[in-house]
Short mmCIF file of C-alpha atoms in Angstrom, two decimals:
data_model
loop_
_atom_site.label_atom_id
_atom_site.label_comp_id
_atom_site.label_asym_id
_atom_site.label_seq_id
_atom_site.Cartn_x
_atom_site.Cartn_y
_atom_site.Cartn_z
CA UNK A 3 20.01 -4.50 -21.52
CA UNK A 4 19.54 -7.64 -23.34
CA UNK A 5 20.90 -9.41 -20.69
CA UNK A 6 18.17 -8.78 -18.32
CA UNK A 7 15.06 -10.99 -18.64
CA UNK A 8 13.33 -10.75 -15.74
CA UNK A 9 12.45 -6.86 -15.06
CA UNK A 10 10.17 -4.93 -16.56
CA UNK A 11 11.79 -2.01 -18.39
CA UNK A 12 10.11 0.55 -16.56
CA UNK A 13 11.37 -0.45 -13.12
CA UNK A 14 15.25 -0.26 -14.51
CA UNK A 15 14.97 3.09 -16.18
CA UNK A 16 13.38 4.74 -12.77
CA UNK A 17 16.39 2.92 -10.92
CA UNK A 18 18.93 4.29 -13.32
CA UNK A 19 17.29 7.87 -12.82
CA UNK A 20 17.33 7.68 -9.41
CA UNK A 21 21.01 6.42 -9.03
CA UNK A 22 22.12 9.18 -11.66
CA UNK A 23 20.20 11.73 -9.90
CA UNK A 24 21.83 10.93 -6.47
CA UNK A 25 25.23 11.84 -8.11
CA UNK A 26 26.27 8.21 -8.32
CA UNK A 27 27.76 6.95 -11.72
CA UNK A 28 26.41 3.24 -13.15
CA UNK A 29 29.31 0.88 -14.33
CA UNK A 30 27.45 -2.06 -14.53
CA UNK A 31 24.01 -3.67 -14.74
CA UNK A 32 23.44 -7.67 -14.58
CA UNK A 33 21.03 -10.27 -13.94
CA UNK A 34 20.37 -12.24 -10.50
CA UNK A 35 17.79 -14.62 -9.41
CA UNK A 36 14.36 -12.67 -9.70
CA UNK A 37 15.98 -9.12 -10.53
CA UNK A 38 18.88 -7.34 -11.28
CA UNK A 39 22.06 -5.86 -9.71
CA UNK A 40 23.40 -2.62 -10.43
CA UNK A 41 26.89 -1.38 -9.66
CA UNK A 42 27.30 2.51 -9.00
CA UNK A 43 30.41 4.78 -8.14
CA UNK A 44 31.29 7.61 -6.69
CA UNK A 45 34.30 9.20 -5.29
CA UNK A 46 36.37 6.00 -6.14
CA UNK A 47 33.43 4.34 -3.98
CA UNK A 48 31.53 1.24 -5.04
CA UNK A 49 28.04 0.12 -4.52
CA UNK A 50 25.56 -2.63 -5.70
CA UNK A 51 22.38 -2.17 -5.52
CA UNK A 52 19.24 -4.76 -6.08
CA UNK A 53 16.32 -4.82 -7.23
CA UNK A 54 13.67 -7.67 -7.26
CA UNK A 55 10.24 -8.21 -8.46
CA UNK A 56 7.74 -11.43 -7.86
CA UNK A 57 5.21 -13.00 -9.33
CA UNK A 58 2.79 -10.64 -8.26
CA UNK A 59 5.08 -7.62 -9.00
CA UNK A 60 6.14 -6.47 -5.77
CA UNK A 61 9.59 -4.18 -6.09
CA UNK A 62 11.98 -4.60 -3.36
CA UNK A 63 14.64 -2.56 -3.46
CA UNK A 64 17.80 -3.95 -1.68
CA UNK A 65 20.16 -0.79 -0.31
CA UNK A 66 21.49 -3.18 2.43
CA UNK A 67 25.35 -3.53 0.65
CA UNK A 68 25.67 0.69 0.52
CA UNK A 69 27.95 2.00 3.07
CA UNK A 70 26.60 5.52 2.42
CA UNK A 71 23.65 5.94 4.32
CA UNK A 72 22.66 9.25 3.08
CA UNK A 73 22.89 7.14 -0.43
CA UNK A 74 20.51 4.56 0.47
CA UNK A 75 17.92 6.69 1.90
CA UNK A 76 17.81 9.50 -1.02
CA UNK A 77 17.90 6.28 -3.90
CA UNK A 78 14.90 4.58 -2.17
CA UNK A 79 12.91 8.05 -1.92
CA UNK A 80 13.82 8.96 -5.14
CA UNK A 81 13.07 5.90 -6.48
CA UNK A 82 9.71 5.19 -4.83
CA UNK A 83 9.03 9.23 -5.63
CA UNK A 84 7.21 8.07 -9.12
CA UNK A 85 5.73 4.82 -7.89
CA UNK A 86 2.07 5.49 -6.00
CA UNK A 87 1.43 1.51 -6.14
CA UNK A 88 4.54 0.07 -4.53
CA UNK A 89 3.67 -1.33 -0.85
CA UNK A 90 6.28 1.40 0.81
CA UNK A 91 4.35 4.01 -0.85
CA UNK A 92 1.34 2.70 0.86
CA UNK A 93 3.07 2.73 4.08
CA UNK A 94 4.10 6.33 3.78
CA UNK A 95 7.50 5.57 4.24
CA UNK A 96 8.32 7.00 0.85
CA UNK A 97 6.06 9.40 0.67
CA UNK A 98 6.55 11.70 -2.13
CA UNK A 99 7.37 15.41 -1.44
CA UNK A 100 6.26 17.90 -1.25
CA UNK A 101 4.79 16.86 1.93
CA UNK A 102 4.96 18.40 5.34
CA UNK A 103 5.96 15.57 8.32
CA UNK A 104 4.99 15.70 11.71
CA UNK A 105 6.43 13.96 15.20
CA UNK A 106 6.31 14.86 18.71
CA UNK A 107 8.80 14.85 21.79
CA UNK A 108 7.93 14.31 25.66
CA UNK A 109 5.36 12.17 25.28
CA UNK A 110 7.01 9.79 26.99
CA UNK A 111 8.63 11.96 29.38
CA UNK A 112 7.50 12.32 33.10
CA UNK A 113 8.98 16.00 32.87
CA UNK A 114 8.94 18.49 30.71
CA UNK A 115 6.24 20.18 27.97
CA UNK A 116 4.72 17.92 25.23
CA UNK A 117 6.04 19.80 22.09
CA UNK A 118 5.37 18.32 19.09
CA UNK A 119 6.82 20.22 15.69
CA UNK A 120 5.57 20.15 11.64
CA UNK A 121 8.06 20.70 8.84
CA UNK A 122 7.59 21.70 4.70
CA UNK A 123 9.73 19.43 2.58
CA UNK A 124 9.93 19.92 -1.35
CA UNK A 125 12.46 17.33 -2.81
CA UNK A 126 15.08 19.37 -2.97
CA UNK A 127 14.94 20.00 0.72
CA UNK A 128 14.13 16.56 1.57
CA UNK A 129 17.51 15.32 -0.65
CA UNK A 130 19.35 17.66 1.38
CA UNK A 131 17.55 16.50 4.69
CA UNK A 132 19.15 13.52 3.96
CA UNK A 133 22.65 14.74 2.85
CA UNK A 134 22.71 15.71 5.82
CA UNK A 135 22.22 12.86 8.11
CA UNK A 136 18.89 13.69 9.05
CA UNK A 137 16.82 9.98 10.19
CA UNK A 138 14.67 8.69 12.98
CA UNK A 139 15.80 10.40 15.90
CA UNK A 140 16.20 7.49 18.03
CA UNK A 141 19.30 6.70 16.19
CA UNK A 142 20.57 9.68 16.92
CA UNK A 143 22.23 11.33 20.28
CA UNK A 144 20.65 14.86 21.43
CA UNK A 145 24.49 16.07 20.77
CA UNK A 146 24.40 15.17 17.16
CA UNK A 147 20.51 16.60 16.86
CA UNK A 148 21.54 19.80 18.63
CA UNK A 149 23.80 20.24 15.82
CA UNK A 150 21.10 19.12 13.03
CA UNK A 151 18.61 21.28 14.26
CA UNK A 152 19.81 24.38 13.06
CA UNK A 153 20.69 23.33 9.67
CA UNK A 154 17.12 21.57 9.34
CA UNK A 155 15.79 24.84 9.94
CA UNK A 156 17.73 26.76 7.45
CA UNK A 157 16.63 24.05 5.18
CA UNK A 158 13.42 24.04 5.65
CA UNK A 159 11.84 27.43 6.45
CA UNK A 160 8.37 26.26 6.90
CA UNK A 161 7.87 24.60 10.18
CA UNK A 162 6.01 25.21 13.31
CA UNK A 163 6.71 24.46 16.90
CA UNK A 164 3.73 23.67 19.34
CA UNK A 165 4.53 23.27 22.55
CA UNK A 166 2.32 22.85 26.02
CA UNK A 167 4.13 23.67 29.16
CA UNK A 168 3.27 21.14 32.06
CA UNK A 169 0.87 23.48 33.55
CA UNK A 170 -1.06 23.98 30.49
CA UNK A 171 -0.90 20.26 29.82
CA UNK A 172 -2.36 19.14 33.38
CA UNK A 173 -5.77 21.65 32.58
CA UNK A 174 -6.11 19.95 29.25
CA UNK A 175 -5.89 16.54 30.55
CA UNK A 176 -8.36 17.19 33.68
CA UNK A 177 -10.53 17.87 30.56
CA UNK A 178 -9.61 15.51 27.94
CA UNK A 179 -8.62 12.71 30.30
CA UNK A 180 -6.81 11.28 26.85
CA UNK A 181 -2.89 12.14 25.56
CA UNK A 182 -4.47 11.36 22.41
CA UNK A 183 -7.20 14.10 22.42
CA UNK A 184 -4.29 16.62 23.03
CA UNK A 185 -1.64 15.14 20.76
CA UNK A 186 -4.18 15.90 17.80
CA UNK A 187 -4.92 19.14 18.73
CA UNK A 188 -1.09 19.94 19.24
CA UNK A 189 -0.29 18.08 15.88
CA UNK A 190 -3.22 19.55 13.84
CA UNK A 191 -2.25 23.06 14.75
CA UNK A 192 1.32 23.05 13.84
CA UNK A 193 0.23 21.28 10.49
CA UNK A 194 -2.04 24.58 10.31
CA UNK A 195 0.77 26.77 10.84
CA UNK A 196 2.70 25.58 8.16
CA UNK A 197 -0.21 25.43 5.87
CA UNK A 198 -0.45 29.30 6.33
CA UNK A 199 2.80 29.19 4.73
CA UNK A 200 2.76 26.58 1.40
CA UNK A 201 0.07 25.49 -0.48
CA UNK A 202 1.06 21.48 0.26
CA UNK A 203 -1.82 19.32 0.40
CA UNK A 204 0.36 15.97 1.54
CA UNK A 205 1.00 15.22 5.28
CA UNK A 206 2.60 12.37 7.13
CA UNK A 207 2.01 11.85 10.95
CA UNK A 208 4.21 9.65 13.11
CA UNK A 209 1.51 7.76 14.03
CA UNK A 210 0.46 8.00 17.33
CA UNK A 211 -3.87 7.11 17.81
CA UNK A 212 -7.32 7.15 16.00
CA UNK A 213 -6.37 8.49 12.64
CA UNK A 214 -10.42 10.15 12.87
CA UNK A 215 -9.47 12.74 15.54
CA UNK A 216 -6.65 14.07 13.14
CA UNK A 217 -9.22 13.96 9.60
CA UNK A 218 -11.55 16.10 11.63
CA UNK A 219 -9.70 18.45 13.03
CA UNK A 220 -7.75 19.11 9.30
CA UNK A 221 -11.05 18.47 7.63
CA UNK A 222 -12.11 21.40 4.66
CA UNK A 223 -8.80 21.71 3.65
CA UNK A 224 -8.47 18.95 0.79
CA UNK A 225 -5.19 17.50 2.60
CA UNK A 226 -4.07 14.15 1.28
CA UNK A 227 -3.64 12.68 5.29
CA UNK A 228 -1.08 9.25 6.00
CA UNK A 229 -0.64 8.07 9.59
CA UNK A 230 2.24 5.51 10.05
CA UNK A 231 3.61 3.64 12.59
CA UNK A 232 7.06 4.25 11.06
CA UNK A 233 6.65 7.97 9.83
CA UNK A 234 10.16 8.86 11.05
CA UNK A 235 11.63 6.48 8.15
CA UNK A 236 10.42 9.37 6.29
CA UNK A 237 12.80 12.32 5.99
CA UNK A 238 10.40 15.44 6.54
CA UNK A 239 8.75 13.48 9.86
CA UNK A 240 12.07 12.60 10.88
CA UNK A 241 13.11 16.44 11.01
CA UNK A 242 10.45 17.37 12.77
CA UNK A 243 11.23 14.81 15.33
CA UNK A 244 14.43 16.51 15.63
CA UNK A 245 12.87 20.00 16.29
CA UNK A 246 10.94 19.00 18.38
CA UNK A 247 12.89 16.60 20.54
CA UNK A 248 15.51 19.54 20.30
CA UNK A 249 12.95 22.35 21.67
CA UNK A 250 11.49 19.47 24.48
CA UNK A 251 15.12 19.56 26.16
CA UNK A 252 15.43 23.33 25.81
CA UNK A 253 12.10 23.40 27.88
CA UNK A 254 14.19 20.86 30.32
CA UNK A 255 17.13 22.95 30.66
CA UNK A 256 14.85 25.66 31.14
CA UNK A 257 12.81 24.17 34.18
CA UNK A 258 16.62 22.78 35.34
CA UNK A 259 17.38 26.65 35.42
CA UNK A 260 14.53 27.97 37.47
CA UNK A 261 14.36 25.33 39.65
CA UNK A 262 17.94 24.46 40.60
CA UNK A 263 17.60 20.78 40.21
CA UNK A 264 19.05 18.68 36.79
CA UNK A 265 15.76 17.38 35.86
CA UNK A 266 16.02 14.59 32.74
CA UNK A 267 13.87 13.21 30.59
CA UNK A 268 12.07 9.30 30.27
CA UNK A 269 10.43 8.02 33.36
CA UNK A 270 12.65 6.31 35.36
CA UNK A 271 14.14 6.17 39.38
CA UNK A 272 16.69 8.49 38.19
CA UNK A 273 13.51 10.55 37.11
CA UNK A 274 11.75 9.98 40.00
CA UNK A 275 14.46 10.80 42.18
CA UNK A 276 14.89 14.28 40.94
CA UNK A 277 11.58 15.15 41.19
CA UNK A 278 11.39 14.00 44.77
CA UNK A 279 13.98 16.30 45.64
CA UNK A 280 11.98 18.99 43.78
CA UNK A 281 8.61 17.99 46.11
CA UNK A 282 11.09 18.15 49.18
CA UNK A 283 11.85 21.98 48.55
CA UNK A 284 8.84 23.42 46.28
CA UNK A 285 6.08 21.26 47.78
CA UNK A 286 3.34 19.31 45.68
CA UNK A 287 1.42 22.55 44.44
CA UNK A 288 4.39 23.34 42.46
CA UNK A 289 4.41 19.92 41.02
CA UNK A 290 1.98 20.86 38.33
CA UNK A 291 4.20 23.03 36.82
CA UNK A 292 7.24 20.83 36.10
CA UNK A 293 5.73 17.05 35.52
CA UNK A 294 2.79 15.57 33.71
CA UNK A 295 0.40 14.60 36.71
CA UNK A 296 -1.31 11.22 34.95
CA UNK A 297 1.57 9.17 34.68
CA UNK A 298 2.18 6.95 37.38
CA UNK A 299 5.15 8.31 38.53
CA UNK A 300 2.57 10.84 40.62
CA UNK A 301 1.38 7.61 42.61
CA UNK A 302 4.46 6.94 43.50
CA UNK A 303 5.64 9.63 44.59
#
């Protein structure tokens, strides 16, 4: 310790803690230029880690030389967990469980039901979220979240599935005439559902439009609300991406089933040329059922 000059105290101790309590072993702590550098082992594997503070105080903490993903993502949360004024906490990024995450699927999709999913995380289920491999879901194939999926479930016990079929989701937008309008009222009641469930009062959205429509509809029930552009770097949000990207394609092999035609999802000619094929044998009134009418994709076609 009395080599390092430059950190506060504090800020070491919480990384030691966090390193320890990720299973890793210390061997050595130095100086560098505006923090320090801490070696950790585990396994007969060896990682540095860094952490720097300015002028201002700022904490960065540097993960990028660990191999072990699941390593890097559990130290920063755990190391963030205690810290309410560090910029990633802000963000939402890192914020601390308990907290139930929240993330939708098929928003983007021409076909298929909008299904969006919220998921309970204490810290021990968000460590073993990560242990896992659980992350944003767009680094991630639909083979290897298939295979997630059921072990986020048995992890986390408290989650709720909303989804809206395409016929459902056509009425509500003749109403709405906004994705957004719906998105909230799909998002707010699977947060709801859970809520029946644990007494949490922290929730992270994937952020997704006005933050208002969400405080409304949750409003009276003393919830501590963060919307993010980045939610899914957050473990809890990132599983219920998962779910709920997992359920969408279940829906998709579903329609595929009834209809006889390998429908897939995104919005593109390969898209587009499935459902024409589906227009040449059901006809347009059957459309409703299988597509979201207000993308352009219906023009098109």
């Amino acid at each position: 310790y009395d080599k390092i000059i430059d950190m506060e105290m504090k800020h070491l101790e919480r990384l030691e803690k966090a390193v320890t309590d990720c299973g890793w072993t210390i061997t050595d702590i130095k100086d560098i230029s505006y923090g320090v550098q801490l070696t950790a082992v585990k396994d007969g594997n060896k990682s540095n880690v860094r952490l720097y503070c300015n002028k201002k105080g700022k904490l960065t903490l540097d993960t990028s030389q660990i191999k072990n993903e699941s390593f890097a993502q559990l130290l920063q949360t755990k190391f963030f967990l205690e810290d309410t004024t560090s910029e990633a906490s802000e963000e939402g990024i890192y914020l601390a469980p308990p907290l139930i995450g929240s993330d939708e699927a098929g928003k983007g999709d021409y076909t298929g039901a909008l299904t969006v999913c919220a998921v309970y995380a204490d810290e021990d289920m968000y460590s073993k979220l990560l242990s896992i491999g659980v992350k944003d879901s767009k680094k991630l194939t639909d083979e290897r979240m298939a295979k997630l999926a059921p072990q986020i479930k048995k992890i986390c016990p408290f989650h709720s599935i909303v989804m809206i079929k395409n016929e459902r989701f056509n009425e509500m937008y003749a109403i709405s005439q906004n994705i957004n309008t719906i998105l909230a009222w799909a998002h707010s009641t699977a947060i709801k559902n859970v809520l029946e469930k644990t007494s949490c009062k922290r929730v992270l959205i994937d952020k997704f439009g006005n933050e208002s429509r969400m405080e409304q509809l949750l409003k009276n029930r003393d919830l501590e609300i963060v919307q993010h552009s980045k939610g899914e770097a957050n473990a809890a949000v990132a599983a219920a991406s998962i779910l709920a990207r997992c359920r969408y394609m279940d829906n998709l092999r579903e329609l595929s089933g009834i209809y006889g035609i390998q429908f897939v999802p995104g919005a593109g000619q390969t898209c587009d040329d499935r459902i024409k094929e589906f227009v040449e044998k059901y006809g347009y009134d059957e459309l409703k059922k299988v597509v979201k009418l207000n993308f352009k994709n219906t023009e098109k076609l």
